[in-house]
Tab-separated table of C-alpha atoms in Angstrom:
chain	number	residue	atom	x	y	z
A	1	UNK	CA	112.854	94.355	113.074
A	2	UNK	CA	115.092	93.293	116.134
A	3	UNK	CA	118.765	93.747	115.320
A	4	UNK	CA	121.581	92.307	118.076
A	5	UNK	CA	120.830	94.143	120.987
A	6	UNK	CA	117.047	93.202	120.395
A	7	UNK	CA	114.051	94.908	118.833
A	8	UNK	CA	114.333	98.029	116.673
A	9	UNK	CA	112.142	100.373	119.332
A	10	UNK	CA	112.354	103.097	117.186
A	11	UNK	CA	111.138	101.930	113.792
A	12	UNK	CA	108.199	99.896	115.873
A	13	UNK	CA	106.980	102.918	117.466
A	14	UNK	CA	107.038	104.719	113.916
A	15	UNK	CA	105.166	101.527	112.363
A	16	UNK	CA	103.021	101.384	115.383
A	17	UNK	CA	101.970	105.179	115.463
A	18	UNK	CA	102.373	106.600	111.948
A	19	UNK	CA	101.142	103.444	109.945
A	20	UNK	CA	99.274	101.610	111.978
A	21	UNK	CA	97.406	104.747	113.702
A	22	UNK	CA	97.756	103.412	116.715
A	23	UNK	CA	97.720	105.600	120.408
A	24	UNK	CA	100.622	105.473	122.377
A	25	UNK	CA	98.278	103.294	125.304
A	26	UNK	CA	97.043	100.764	122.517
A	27	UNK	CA	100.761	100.724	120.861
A	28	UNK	CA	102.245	99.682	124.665
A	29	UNK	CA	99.642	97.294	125.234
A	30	UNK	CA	100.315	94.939	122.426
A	31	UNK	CA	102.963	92.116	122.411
A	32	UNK	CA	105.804	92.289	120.354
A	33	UNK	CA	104.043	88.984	118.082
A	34	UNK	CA	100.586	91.041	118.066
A	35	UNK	CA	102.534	94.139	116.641
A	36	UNK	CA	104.097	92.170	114.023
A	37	UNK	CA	101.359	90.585	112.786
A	38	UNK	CA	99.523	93.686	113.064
A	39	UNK	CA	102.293	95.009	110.308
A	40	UNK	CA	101.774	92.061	107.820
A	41	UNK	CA	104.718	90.120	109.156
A	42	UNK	CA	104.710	86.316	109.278
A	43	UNK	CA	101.033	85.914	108.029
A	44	UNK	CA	100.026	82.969	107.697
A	45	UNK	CA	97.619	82.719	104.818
A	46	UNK	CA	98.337	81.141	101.576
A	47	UNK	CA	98.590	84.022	98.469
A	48	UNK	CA	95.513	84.058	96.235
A	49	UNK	CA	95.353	81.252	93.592
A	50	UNK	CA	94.589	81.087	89.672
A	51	UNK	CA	91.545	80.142	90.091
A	52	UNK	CA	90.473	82.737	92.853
A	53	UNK	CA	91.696	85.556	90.600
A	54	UNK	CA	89.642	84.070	87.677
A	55	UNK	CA	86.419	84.078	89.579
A	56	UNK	CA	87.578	87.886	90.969
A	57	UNK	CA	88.419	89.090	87.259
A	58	UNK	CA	84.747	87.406	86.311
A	59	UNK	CA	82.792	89.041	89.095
A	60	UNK	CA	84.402	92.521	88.491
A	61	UNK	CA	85.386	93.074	84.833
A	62	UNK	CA	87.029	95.577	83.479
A	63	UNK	CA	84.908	98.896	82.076
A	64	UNK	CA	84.913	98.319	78.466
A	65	UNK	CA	86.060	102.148	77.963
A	66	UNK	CA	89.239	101.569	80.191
A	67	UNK	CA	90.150	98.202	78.836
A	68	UNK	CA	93.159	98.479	76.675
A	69	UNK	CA	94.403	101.857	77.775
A	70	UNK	CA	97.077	102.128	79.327
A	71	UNK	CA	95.557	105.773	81.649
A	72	UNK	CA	98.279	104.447	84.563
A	73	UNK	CA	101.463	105.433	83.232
A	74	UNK	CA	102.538	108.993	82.785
């Protein structure tokens, strides 16, 4: 996002207003660390584990109709 002469304005306005929704009041009053983190960027939390996907996969099967198809692909 920040190139040699510093931060990318443009593309943080667009990231700011068209994907994050944001006014232009809310957009201006956020740091340049808030807005980042606001757009996924250095988060800090660990990616989900085996054993979190297991109990995820368990607690929301598959319908039985759907399982084997492959309905995603054109």
């Amino acid at each position: 996002m920040s190139g040699a002469q510093g931060f990318d304005w443009p593309a943080l306005m667009r990231a700011g207003f068209r994907g994050l929704g944001l006014r232009p009041d809310e957009f201006w009053r956020l740091t340049p660390a808030e807005l980042l983190m606001m757009l996924g960027q250095g988060a800090t939390s660990a990616p989900m584990g085996r054993t979190r996907l297991e109990e995820l996969a368990a607690a929301f099967p598959d319908a039985s109709e759907t399982k084997g198809s492959d309905k995603w692909t054109a």
